[in-house]
């Protein structure tokens, strides 16, 4: 039943009214990622009265999230984001239904998850997930609202809405092929201004409301970018054609066979991934070498003996390494995995090589200067 008092200020809007509010209440919206983008998206969709909201995320709250993921508090550290978010959102608006999926979205479960919803918002933070979401939504003809952030800049676009000629665009029309793993660092590596995901996420929520209610003109087949340092904003037409040599799935069967880690150049080649507790135990073993593949000026530093070799220099220094037990670390685990792969490909099998899962972001007892 529609609570007119709760949505009074929206209902009073010219061109909105009860009919638009009823459309929101009937809508089923899936939000993939409950991090920097997902937090404002979830808060505003909940407040606006979206009837059913699905939340997909398998991560837990960490202290480094709190600078921008304003749905969480210090007390939530270590808890699943989906569970914390659902509790807070239900307090905000008990009139709606919230469904949590506390698992990583993959090519094996994506179709089943996405099929239950009318509209999908990509609030993810990595390329394998981004291409996975895009391919599944394109094949299933689900409208997709995309958002991305980098340092001080953000982007938003709407995919899979036909233009006057019936043509649709997807993320692959913008970027047919993924960048190489070390070409575009994520916010764990490059940093991000805390307010930026709040702005982009709010715009994603705005597009969702526009599409569901039919008000205004969504960013269909267009990409909007904004730079917070000078407020330069631009809107670009998304190219209709996709490069002919692009390799991507066109059917559900092809999609479910895709390995998106490999597609994006991320393949661990059976590199051993160790947890924070395993790392601290392994660091005590004699003849263990910890290699930090971040740049020399990156902080915080670990409070253990280590060797600093930036990833860009690792290849030329491989054969200087004598230790047989090697642990590679970085900020978030991304560069360390690439470094461990490089070592494994070039050193003999007698070397024991591992990568720290989640990077030093998941470690305690760090030096900040």
mmCIF file of C-alpha atoms in Angstrom:
data_model
loop_
_atom_site.group_PDB
_atom_site.id
_atom_site.type_symbol
_atom_site.label_atom_id
_atom_site.label_comp_id
_atom_site.label_asym_id
_atom_site.label_seq_id
_atom_site.Cartn_x
_atom_site.Cartn_y
_atom_site.Cartn_z
ATOM 1 C CA UNK A 1 0.000 0.000 0.000
ATOM 2 C CA UNK A 2 1.307 3.441 -0.956
ATOM 3 C CA UNK A 3 2.245 5.670 1.985
ATOM 4 C CA UNK A 4 1.399 9.099 0.571
ATOM 5 C CA UNK A 5 2.845 10.964 3.546
ATOM 6 C CA UNK A 6 6.286 9.378 3.109
ATOM 7 C CA UNK A 7 6.520 10.358 -0.560
ATOM 8 C CA UNK A 8 4.554 13.608 -0.344
ATOM 9 C CA UNK A 9 7.315 15.853 -1.716
ATOM 10 C CA UNK A 10 7.803 13.651 -4.777
ATOM 11 C CA UNK A 11 4.102 13.171 -5.430
ATOM 12 C CA UNK A 12 3.622 16.967 -5.465
ATOM 13 C CA UNK A 13 6.122 17.388 -8.282
ATOM 14 C CA UNK A 14 4.698 18.599 -11.581
ATOM 15 C CA UNK A 15 4.717 15.666 -13.978
ATOM 16 C CA UNK A 16 5.238 13.090 -11.205
ATOM 17 C CA UNK A 17 2.204 12.449 -9.025
ATOM 18 C CA UNK A 18 0.709 9.233 -7.646
ATOM 19 C CA UNK A 19 1.156 7.351 -10.922
ATOM 20 C CA UNK A 20 4.944 7.779 -10.953
ATOM 21 C CA UNK A 21 5.184 6.843 -7.287
ATOM 22 C CA UNK A 22 3.208 3.665 -7.952
ATOM 23 C CA UNK A 23 5.665 2.790 -10.728
ATOM 24 C CA UNK A 24 8.547 3.086 -8.261
ATOM 25 C CA UNK A 25 6.723 0.862 -5.785
ATOM 26 C CA UNK A 26 6.199 -1.787 -8.488
ATOM 27 C CA UNK A 27 9.815 -1.682 -9.698
ATOM 28 C CA UNK A 28 12.432 -4.365 -9.076
ATOM 29 C CA UNK A 29 15.966 -2.950 -9.129
ATOM 30 C CA UNK A 30 19.262 -4.826 -8.717
ATOM 31 C CA UNK A 31 22.320 -3.017 -7.323
ATOM 32 C CA UNK A 32 25.583 -4.879 -7.898
ATOM 33 C CA UNK A 33 28.177 -3.602 -5.455
ATOM 34 C CA UNK A 34 27.481 -2.069 -2.051
ATOM 35 C CA UNK A 35 30.621 0.073 -1.912
ATOM 36 C CA UNK A 36 31.331 3.699 -2.786
ATOM 37 C CA UNK A 37 28.795 3.899 -5.611
ATOM 38 C CA UNK A 38 26.373 1.403 -4.145
ATOM 39 C CA UNK A 39 25.907 3.220 -0.837
ATOM 40 C CA UNK A 40 24.317 6.418 -2.215
ATOM 41 C CA UNK A 41 22.438 4.424 -4.852
ATOM 42 C CA UNK A 42 20.895 2.197 -2.202
ATOM 43 C CA UNK A 43 20.061 5.055 0.141
ATOM 44 C CA UNK A 44 18.296 7.166 -2.462
ATOM 45 C CA UNK A 45 16.477 4.281 -4.138
ATOM 46 C CA UNK A 46 15.276 3.146 -0.727
ATOM 47 C CA UNK A 47 14.121 6.628 0.235
ATOM 48 C CA UNK A 48 12.407 7.162 -3.124
ATOM 49 C CA UNK A 49 10.234 4.070 -2.646
ATOM 50 C CA UNK A 50 11.575 1.427 -5.038
ATOM 51 C CA UNK A 51 9.423 -1.586 -4.167
ATOM 52 C CA UNK A 52 12.067 -4.326 -4.408
ATOM 53 C CA UNK A 53 15.819 -3.778 -4.203
ATOM 54 C CA UNK A 54 18.371 -6.543 -4.646
ATOM 55 C CA UNK A 55 21.911 -6.069 -3.287
ATOM 56 C CA UNK A 56 24.809 -8.181 -4.565
ATOM 57 C CA UNK A 57 28.129 -8.014 -2.709
ATOM 58 C CA UNK A 58 30.403 -10.563 -1.055
ATOM 59 C CA UNK A 59 32.782 -8.148 0.684
ATOM 60 C CA UNK A 60 32.994 -7.071 4.312
ATOM 61 C CA UNK A 61 33.340 -3.552 5.677
ATOM 62 C CA UNK A 62 36.933 -2.408 6.203
ATOM 63 C CA UNK A 63 38.225 0.775 7.784
ATOM 64 C CA UNK A 64 39.479 2.094 4.426
ATOM 65 C CA UNK A 65 35.867 1.992 3.133
ATOM 66 C CA UNK A 66 34.549 4.496 5.665
ATOM 67 C CA UNK A 67 36.003 7.589 3.955
ATOM 68 C CA UNK A 68 33.447 7.245 1.149
ATOM 69 C CA UNK A 69 31.000 4.410 1.957
ATOM 70 C CA UNK A 70 28.755 6.445 4.221
ATOM 71 C CA UNK A 71 26.223 3.700 4.868
ATOM 72 C CA UNK A 72 28.683 2.039 7.272
ATOM 73 C CA UNK A 73 30.277 2.934 10.615
ATOM 74 C CA UNK A 74 33.388 1.902 12.513
ATOM 75 C CA UNK A 75 31.322 -0.634 14.444
ATOM 76 C CA UNK A 76 30.479 -2.416 11.182
ATOM 77 C CA UNK A 77 34.088 -3.318 10.318
ATOM 78 C CA UNK A 78 34.371 -7.022 9.521
ATOM 79 C CA UNK A 79 30.657 -7.497 8.820
ATOM 80 C CA UNK A 80 29.155 -8.313 5.427
ATOM 81 C CA UNK A 81 28.190 -5.150 3.576
ATOM 82 C CA UNK A 82 24.937 -6.682 2.375
ATOM 83 C CA UNK A 83 23.778 -7.459 5.904
ATOM 84 C CA UNK A 84 24.744 -4.069 7.338
ATOM 85 C CA UNK A 85 23.224 -2.229 4.402
ATOM 86 C CA UNK A 86 19.933 -4.139 4.532
ATOM 87 C CA UNK A 87 19.474 -3.387 8.243
ATOM 88 C CA UNK A 88 20.072 0.333 7.747
ATOM 89 C CA UNK A 89 17.911 0.550 4.651
ATOM 90 C CA UNK A 90 15.000 -1.239 6.309
ATOM 91 C CA UNK A 91 15.139 1.347 9.076
ATOM 92 C CA UNK A 92 15.041 4.085 6.449
ATOM 93 C CA UNK A 93 11.999 2.632 4.710
ATOM 94 C CA UNK A 94 10.208 -0.423 6.136
ATOM 95 C CA UNK A 95 7.613 -0.278 3.344
ATOM 96 C CA UNK A 96 9.885 -1.856 0.721
ATOM 97 C CA UNK A 97 11.418 -5.305 0.248
ATOM 98 C CA UNK A 98 15.212 -5.756 0.269
ATOM 99 C CA UNK A 99 16.803 -8.966 -0.983
ATOM 100 C CA UNK A 100 20.495 -9.582 -0.245
ATOM 101 C CA UNK A 101 22.799 -11.840 -2.242
ATOM 102 C CA UNK A 102 26.002 -12.153 -0.217
ATOM 103 C CA UNK A 103 28.083 -13.776 -2.901
ATOM 104 C CA UNK A 104 30.281 -12.764 -5.784
ATOM 105 C CA UNK A 105 28.461 -12.429 -9.077
ATOM 106 C CA UNK A 106 29.904 -14.789 -11.706
ATOM 107 C CA UNK A 107 29.050 -16.065 -15.160
ATOM 108 C CA UNK A 108 27.520 -19.098 -13.421
ATOM 109 C CA UNK A 109 25.020 -17.245 -11.215
ATOM 110 C CA UNK A 110 24.515 -13.910 -12.997
ATOM 111 C CA UNK A 111 21.635 -14.976 -15.252
ATOM 112 C CA UNK A 112 19.640 -16.412 -12.352
ATOM 113 C CA UNK A 113 20.219 -13.318 -10.211
ATOM 114 C CA UNK A 114 19.629 -10.658 -12.875
ATOM 115 C CA UNK A 115 16.573 -12.373 -14.333
ATOM 116 C CA UNK A 116 14.553 -11.473 -11.223
ATOM 117 C CA UNK A 117 14.919 -7.716 -11.787
ATOM 118 C CA UNK A 118 13.767 -5.091 -14.281
ATOM 119 C CA UNK A 119 16.713 -2.713 -13.996
ATOM 120 C CA UNK A 120 20.386 -3.229 -13.073
ATOM 121 C CA UNK A 121 22.861 -0.723 -11.631
ATOM 122 C CA UNK A 122 26.553 -1.510 -12.004
ATOM 123 C CA UNK A 123 28.263 -0.181 -8.882
ATOM 124 C CA UNK A 124 31.238 -2.532 -9.146
ATOM 125 C CA UNK A 125 34.884 -1.504 -8.965
ATOM 126 C CA UNK A 126 36.752 -3.874 -11.292
ATOM 127 C CA UNK A 127 36.835 -4.716 -14.983
ATOM 128 C CA UNK A 128 36.003 -8.458 -14.864
ATOM 129 C CA UNK A 129 32.762 -7.714 -13.017
ATOM 130 C CA UNK A 130 32.006 -4.729 -15.222
ATOM 131 C CA UNK A 131 32.274 -6.742 -18.446
ATOM 132 C CA UNK A 132 30.379 -9.651 -16.896
ATOM 133 C CA UNK A 133 27.464 -7.406 -15.908
ATOM 134 C CA UNK A 134 27.459 -5.680 -19.278
ATOM 135 C CA UNK A 135 27.464 -8.892 -21.299
ATOM 136 C CA UNK A 136 24.713 -10.511 -19.239
ATOM 137 C CA UNK A 137 22.466 -7.430 -19.376
ATOM 138 C CA UNK A 138 23.056 -6.986 -23.106
ATOM 139 C CA UNK A 139 22.154 -10.600 -23.855
ATOM 140 C CA UNK A 140 19.139 -10.549 -21.494
ATOM 141 C CA UNK A 141 18.053 -7.116 -22.757
ATOM 142 C CA UNK A 142 18.073 -5.618 -19.268
ATOM 143 C CA UNK A 143 18.527 -1.859 -18.935
ATOM 144 C CA UNK A 144 21.877 -1.171 -17.270
ATOM 145 C CA UNK A 145 22.962 2.004 -15.474
ATOM 146 C CA UNK A 146 26.736 2.190 -15.355
ATOM 147 C CA UNK A 147 28.892 4.263 -13.022
ATOM 148 C CA UNK A 148 32.662 4.506 -12.588
ATOM 149 C CA UNK A 149 35.053 6.638 -10.542
ATOM 150 C CA UNK A 150 38.756 7.442 -10.750
ATOM 151 C CA UNK A 151 40.510 9.814 -8.353
ATOM 152 C CA UNK A 152 38.615 13.085 -9.017
ATOM 153 C CA UNK A 153 36.635 12.033 -12.097
ATOM 154 C CA UNK A 154 33.440 10.073 -12.575
ATOM 155 C CA UNK A 155 31.396 8.627 -15.431
ATOM 156 C CA UNK A 156 27.807 7.528 -15.861
ATOM 157 C CA UNK A 157 25.934 5.973 -18.792
ATOM 158 C CA UNK A 158 22.727 4.080 -19.548
ATOM 159 C CA UNK A 159 22.851 1.005 -21.766
ATOM 160 C CA UNK A 160 20.357 -1.262 -23.548
ATOM 161 C CA UNK A 161 17.666 1.342 -24.226
ATOM 162 C CA UNK A 162 16.753 1.465 -27.947
ATOM 163 C CA UNK A 163 17.064 4.784 -29.791
ATOM 164 C CA UNK A 164 14.559 5.929 -32.441
ATOM 165 C CA UNK A 165 16.034 3.413 -34.884
ATOM 166 C CA UNK A 166 15.808 0.615 -32.306
ATOM 167 C CA UNK A 167 19.589 0.488 -31.832
ATOM 168 C CA UNK A 168 21.050 -0.062 -28.376
ATOM 169 C CA UNK A 169 24.546 0.400 -27.002
ATOM 170 C CA UNK A 170 26.474 -1.325 -24.227
ATOM 171 C CA UNK A 171 29.728 -0.876 -22.314
ATOM 172 C CA UNK A 172 31.482 -2.762 -25.104
ATOM 173 C CA UNK A 173 30.533 -0.021 -27.559
ATOM 174 C CA UNK A 174 32.730 2.246 -25.431
ATOM 175 C CA UNK A 175 35.457 -0.259 -24.578
ATOM 176 C CA UNK A 176 35.261 -3.370 -26.802
ATOM 177 C CA UNK A 177 38.292 -4.937 -25.144
ATOM 178 C CA UNK A 178 39.384 -4.714 -21.483
ATOM 179 C CA UNK A 179 42.527 -2.733 -20.697
ATOM 180 C CA UNK A 180 45.589 -4.629 -19.579
ATOM 181 C CA UNK A 181 45.586 -5.296 -15.818
ATOM 182 C CA UNK A 182 48.323 -2.772 -15.016
ATOM 183 C CA UNK A 183 47.028 0.015 -17.282
ATOM 184 C CA UNK A 184 44.146 1.365 -15.174
ATOM 185 C CA UNK A 185 44.571 1.214 -11.373
ATOM 186 C CA UNK A 186 41.438 1.041 -9.233
ATOM 187 C CA UNK A 187 40.733 3.311 -6.281
ATOM 188 C CA UNK A 188 42.631 0.939 -3.974
ATOM 189 C CA UNK A 189 45.741 1.759 -5.970
ATOM 190 C CA UNK A 190 45.130 5.317 -7.209
ATOM 191 C CA UNK A 191 42.925 6.747 -4.460
ATOM 192 C CA UNK A 192 39.573 8.515 -4.745
ATOM 193 C CA UNK A 193 38.078 11.719 -3.352
ATOM 194 C CA UNK A 194 35.485 10.612 -0.798
ATOM 195 C CA UNK A 195 32.600 12.683 -2.154
ATOM 196 C CA UNK A 196 33.037 11.534 -5.765
ATOM 197 C CA UNK A 197 31.223 8.164 -5.506
ATOM 198 C CA UNK A 198 28.459 9.965 -3.621
ATOM 199 C CA UNK A 199 27.920 12.274 -6.591
ATOM 200 C CA UNK A 200 28.114 9.577 -9.269
ATOM 201 C CA UNK A 201 26.007 7.143 -7.250
ATOM 202 C CA UNK A 202 23.345 9.795 -6.743
ATOM 203 C CA UNK A 203 23.278 10.382 -10.504
ATOM 204 C CA UNK A 204 22.885 6.639 -11.073
ATOM 205 C CA UNK A 205 19.914 6.617 -8.692
ATOM 206 C CA UNK A 206 18.483 9.628 -10.537
ATOM 207 C CA UNK A 207 18.690 7.803 -13.865
ATOM 208 C CA UNK A 208 16.943 4.791 -12.331
ATOM 209 C CA UNK A 209 14.059 6.952 -11.089
ATOM 210 C CA UNK A 210 13.770 8.689 -14.486
ATOM 211 C CA UNK A 211 13.711 5.409 -16.395
ATOM 212 C CA UNK A 212 11.148 3.766 -14.099
ATOM 213 C CA UNK A 213 8.776 6.723 -13.958
ATOM 214 C CA UNK A 214 9.277 8.022 -17.494
ATOM 215 C CA UNK A 215 10.175 11.554 -16.428
ATOM 216 C CA UNK A 216 12.922 13.484 -18.230
ATOM 217 C CA UNK A 217 15.434 12.026 -20.675
ATOM 218 C CA UNK A 218 17.821 9.305 -19.463
ATOM 219 C CA UNK A 219 21.439 9.128 -20.639
ATOM 220 C CA UNK A 220 20.537 6.389 -23.125
ATOM 221 C CA UNK A 221 23.382 5.825 -25.604
ATOM 222 C CA UNK A 222 25.315 8.649 -23.945
ATOM 223 C CA UNK A 223 28.209 8.882 -21.501
ATOM 224 C CA UNK A 224 28.490 11.753 -19.046
ATOM 225 C CA UNK A 225 31.776 12.603 -17.349
ATOM 226 C CA UNK A 226 32.525 15.051 -14.561
ATOM 227 C CA UNK A 227 35.820 16.306 -13.101
ATOM 228 C CA UNK A 228 35.378 17.618 -9.568
ATOM 229 C CA UNK A 229 38.584 19.662 -9.642
ATOM 230 C CA UNK A 230 37.148 22.188 -12.095
ATOM 231 C CA UNK A 231 33.542 20.968 -12.541
ATOM 232 C CA UNK A 232 34.113 20.322 -16.223
ATOM 233 C CA UNK A 233 31.203 18.196 -17.404
ATOM 234 C CA UNK A 234 30.726 16.647 -20.810
ATOM 235 C CA UNK A 235 28.181 14.348 -22.459
ATOM 236 C CA UNK A 236 29.328 12.126 -25.340
ATOM 237 C CA UNK A 237 27.397 10.024 -27.823
ATOM 238 C CA UNK A 238 28.354 6.375 -27.471
ATOM 239 C CA UNK A 239 29.565 4.837 -30.761
ATOM 240 C CA UNK A 240 26.979 2.520 -32.294
ATOM 241 C CA UNK A 241 29.455 0.166 -33.947
ATOM 242 C CA UNK A 242 31.684 -2.258 -32.058
ATOM 243 C CA UNK A 243 35.099 -3.206 -33.423
ATOM 244 C CA UNK A 244 34.714 -6.258 -35.662
ATOM 245 C CA UNK A 245 37.629 -8.078 -34.000
ATOM 246 C CA UNK A 246 36.082 -7.867 -30.546
ATOM 247 C CA UNK A 247 35.508 -11.224 -28.887
ATOM 248 C CA UNK A 248 32.521 -11.357 -26.575
ATOM 249 C CA UNK A 249 29.550 -13.653 -25.956
ATOM 250 C CA UNK A 250 26.263 -13.209 -27.799
ATOM 251 C CA UNK A 251 24.190 -15.971 -26.174
ATOM 252 C CA UNK A 252 23.521 -17.157 -22.622
ATOM 253 C CA UNK A 253 25.392 -20.405 -23.291
ATOM 254 C CA UNK A 254 28.479 -18.527 -24.503
ATOM 255 C CA UNK A 255 28.246 -16.124 -21.577
ATOM 256 C CA UNK A 256 28.146 -18.897 -18.978
ATOM 257 C CA UNK A 257 31.321 -20.395 -20.442
ATOM 258 C CA UNK A 258 33.232 -17.099 -20.180
ATOM 259 C CA UNK A 259 36.096 -16.700 -17.721
ATOM 260 C CA UNK A 260 36.081 -12.951 -17.087
ATOM 261 C CA UNK A 261 39.296 -12.972 -15.079
ATOM 262 C CA UNK A 262 41.113 -14.393 -18.083
ATOM 263 C CA UNK A 263 39.171 -12.145 -20.459
ATOM 264 C CA UNK A 264 40.543 -9.134 -18.577
ATOM 265 C CA UNK A 265 44.074 -10.537 -18.496
ATOM 266 C CA UNK A 266 43.887 -11.675 -14.887
ATOM 267 C CA UNK A 267 44.957 -15.288 -14.557
ATOM 268 C CA UNK A 268 46.697 -16.405 -11.392
ATOM 269 C CA UNK A 269 48.316 -19.466 -13.033
ATOM 270 C CA UNK A 270 47.740 -21.289 -9.738
ATOM 271 C CA UNK A 271 49.603 -18.667 -7.738
ATOM 272 C CA UNK A 272 49.033 -19.350 -4.059
ATOM 273 C CA UNK A 273 46.853 -16.664 -2.473
ATOM 274 C CA UNK A 274 47.370 -16.322 1.275
ATOM 275 C CA UNK A 275 45.229 -14.612 3.911
ATOM 276 C CA UNK A 276 46.455 -11.963 6.340
ATOM 277 C CA UNK A 277 46.888 -14.520 9.128
ATOM 278 C CA UNK A 278 48.782 -16.886 6.814
ATOM 279 C CA UNK A 279 50.970 -13.988 5.718
ATOM 280 C CA UNK A 280 51.939 -13.114 9.290
ATOM 281 C CA UNK A 281 52.779 -16.743 10.013
ATOM 282 C CA UNK A 282 54.743 -17.213 6.781
ATOM 283 C CA UNK A 283 56.696 -14.004 7.440
ATOM 284 C CA UNK A 284 58.226 -15.706 10.496
ATOM 285 C CA UNK A 285 59.687 -18.553 8.445
ATOM 286 C CA UNK A 286 63.469 -18.217 7.905
ATOM 287 C CA UNK A 287 64.560 -17.370 4.364
ATOM 288 C CA UNK A 288 61.200 -15.761 3.567
ATOM 289 C CA UNK A 289 61.403 -12.693 1.354
ATOM 290 C CA UNK A 290 58.553 -10.166 1.278
ATOM 291 C CA UNK A 291 58.497 -8.119 -1.918
ATOM 292 C CA UNK A 292 56.440 -4.924 -1.987
ATOM 293 C CA UNK A 293 55.626 -4.151 -5.642
ATOM 294 C CA UNK A 294 54.086 -0.726 -4.961
ATOM 295 C CA UNK A 295 55.866 2.458 -5.920
ATOM 296 C CA UNK A 296 58.444 3.648 -3.390
ATOM 297 C CA UNK A 297 56.377 6.598 -2.179
ATOM 298 C CA UNK A 298 53.194 4.619 -1.383
ATOM 299 C CA UNK A 299 51.987 4.302 2.208
ATOM 300 C CA UNK A 300 51.330 2.776 4.677
ATOM 301 C CA UNK A 301 54.390 0.560 5.092
ATOM 302 C CA UNK A 302 54.335 -2.834 6.784
ATOM 303 C CA UNK A 303 56.157 -3.192 10.094
ATOM 304 C CA UNK A 304 58.205 -6.171 8.849
ATOM 305 C CA UNK A 305 61.436 -6.543 6.856
ATOM 306 C CA UNK A 306 60.700 -6.366 3.120
ATOM 307 C CA UNK A 307 62.253 -5.590 -0.233
ATOM 308 C CA UNK A 308 60.694 -2.823 -2.335
ATOM 309 C CA UNK A 309 60.677 -3.530 -6.085
ATOM 310 C CA UNK A 310 57.983 -1.617 -8.036
ATOM 311 C CA UNK A 311 56.046 -3.880 -10.390
ATOM 312 C CA UNK A 312 57.395 -1.942 -13.379
ATOM 313 C CA UNK A 313 60.959 -2.925 -12.377
ATOM 314 C CA UNK A 314 60.313 -6.489 -11.221
ATOM 315 C CA UNK A 315 61.049 -8.184 -14.539
ATOM 316 C CA UNK A 316 64.568 -6.764 -14.795
ATOM 317 C CA UNK A 317 65.410 -7.677 -11.192
ATOM 318 C CA UNK A 318 63.961 -11.202 -11.074
ATOM 319 C CA UNK A 319 67.267 -13.013 -11.264
ATOM 320 C CA UNK A 320 68.703 -11.042 -8.356
ATOM 321 C CA UNK A 321 66.234 -12.833 -6.068
ATOM 322 C CA UNK A 322 67.804 -15.675 -4.119
ATOM 323 C CA UNK A 323 65.222 -16.478 -1.434
ATOM 324 C CA UNK A 324 63.163 -19.584 -2.176
ATOM 325 C CA UNK A 325 60.063 -18.567 -0.181
ATOM 326 C CA UNK A 326 58.618 -15.337 -1.609
ATOM 327 C CA UNK A 327 55.519 -13.390 -0.620
ATOM 328 C CA UNK A 328 54.454 -10.559 -2.924
ATOM 329 C CA UNK A 329 52.391 -7.692 -1.487
ATOM 330 C CA UNK A 330 50.808 -4.440 -2.663
ATOM 331 C CA UNK A 331 47.978 -2.145 -1.582
ATOM 332 C CA UNK A 332 44.973 -4.264 -2.534
ATOM 333 C CA UNK A 333 46.301 -7.566 -3.895
ATOM 334 C CA UNK A 334 45.971 -6.689 -7.583
ATOM 335 C CA UNK A 335 49.570 -5.786 -8.416
ATOM 336 C CA UNK A 336 50.955 -8.443 -6.078
ATOM 337 C CA UNK A 337 49.073 -11.134 -8.010
ATOM 338 C CA UNK A 338 50.572 -9.883 -11.277
ATOM 339 C CA UNK A 339 53.997 -9.765 -9.655
ATOM 340 C CA UNK A 340 53.629 -13.300 -8.304
ATOM 341 C CA UNK A 341 52.572 -14.518 -11.769
ATOM 342 C CA UNK A 342 55.632 -12.865 -13.295
ATOM 343 C CA UNK A 343 57.937 -14.523 -10.760
ATOM 344 C CA UNK A 344 56.288 -17.893 -11.212
ATOM 345 C CA UNK A 345 56.672 -17.735 -14.975
ATOM 346 C CA UNK A 346 60.390 -16.904 -14.780
ATOM 347 C CA UNK A 347 61.679 -18.780 -11.722
ATOM 348 C CA UNK A 348 62.073 -22.524 -11.278
ATOM 349 C CA UNK A 349 59.571 -24.735 -9.466
ATOM 350 C CA UNK A 350 61.739 -24.851 -6.337
ATOM 351 C CA UNK A 351 60.609 -21.307 -5.533
ATOM 352 C CA UNK A 352 57.512 -21.016 -3.321
ATOM 353 C CA UNK A 353 55.658 -17.894 -4.465
ATOM 354 C CA UNK A 354 52.476 -16.453 -2.955
ATOM 355 C CA UNK A 355 50.432 -13.259 -3.056
ATOM 356 C CA UNK A 356 48.754 -11.511 -0.110
ATOM 357 C CA UNK A 357 44.964 -11.552 -0.522
ATOM 358 C CA UNK A 358 43.437 -8.084 -0.236
ATOM 359 C CA UNK A 359 46.872 -6.472 0.072
ATOM 360 C CA UNK A 360 48.080 -4.485 3.044
ATOM 361 C CA UNK A 361 44.646 -2.874 3.276
ATOM 362 C CA UNK A 362 43.712 -6.015 5.207
ATOM 363 C CA UNK A 363 46.697 -5.879 7.547
ATOM 364 C CA UNK A 364 47.034 -4.179 10.908
ATOM 365 C CA UNK A 365 50.062 -2.704 12.719
ATOM 366 C CA UNK A 366 51.084 -0.499 9.799
ATOM 367 C CA UNK A 367 53.340 2.524 9.771
ATOM 368 C CA UNK A 368 51.724 5.597 8.197
ATOM 369 C CA UNK A 369 54.896 7.575 7.744
#
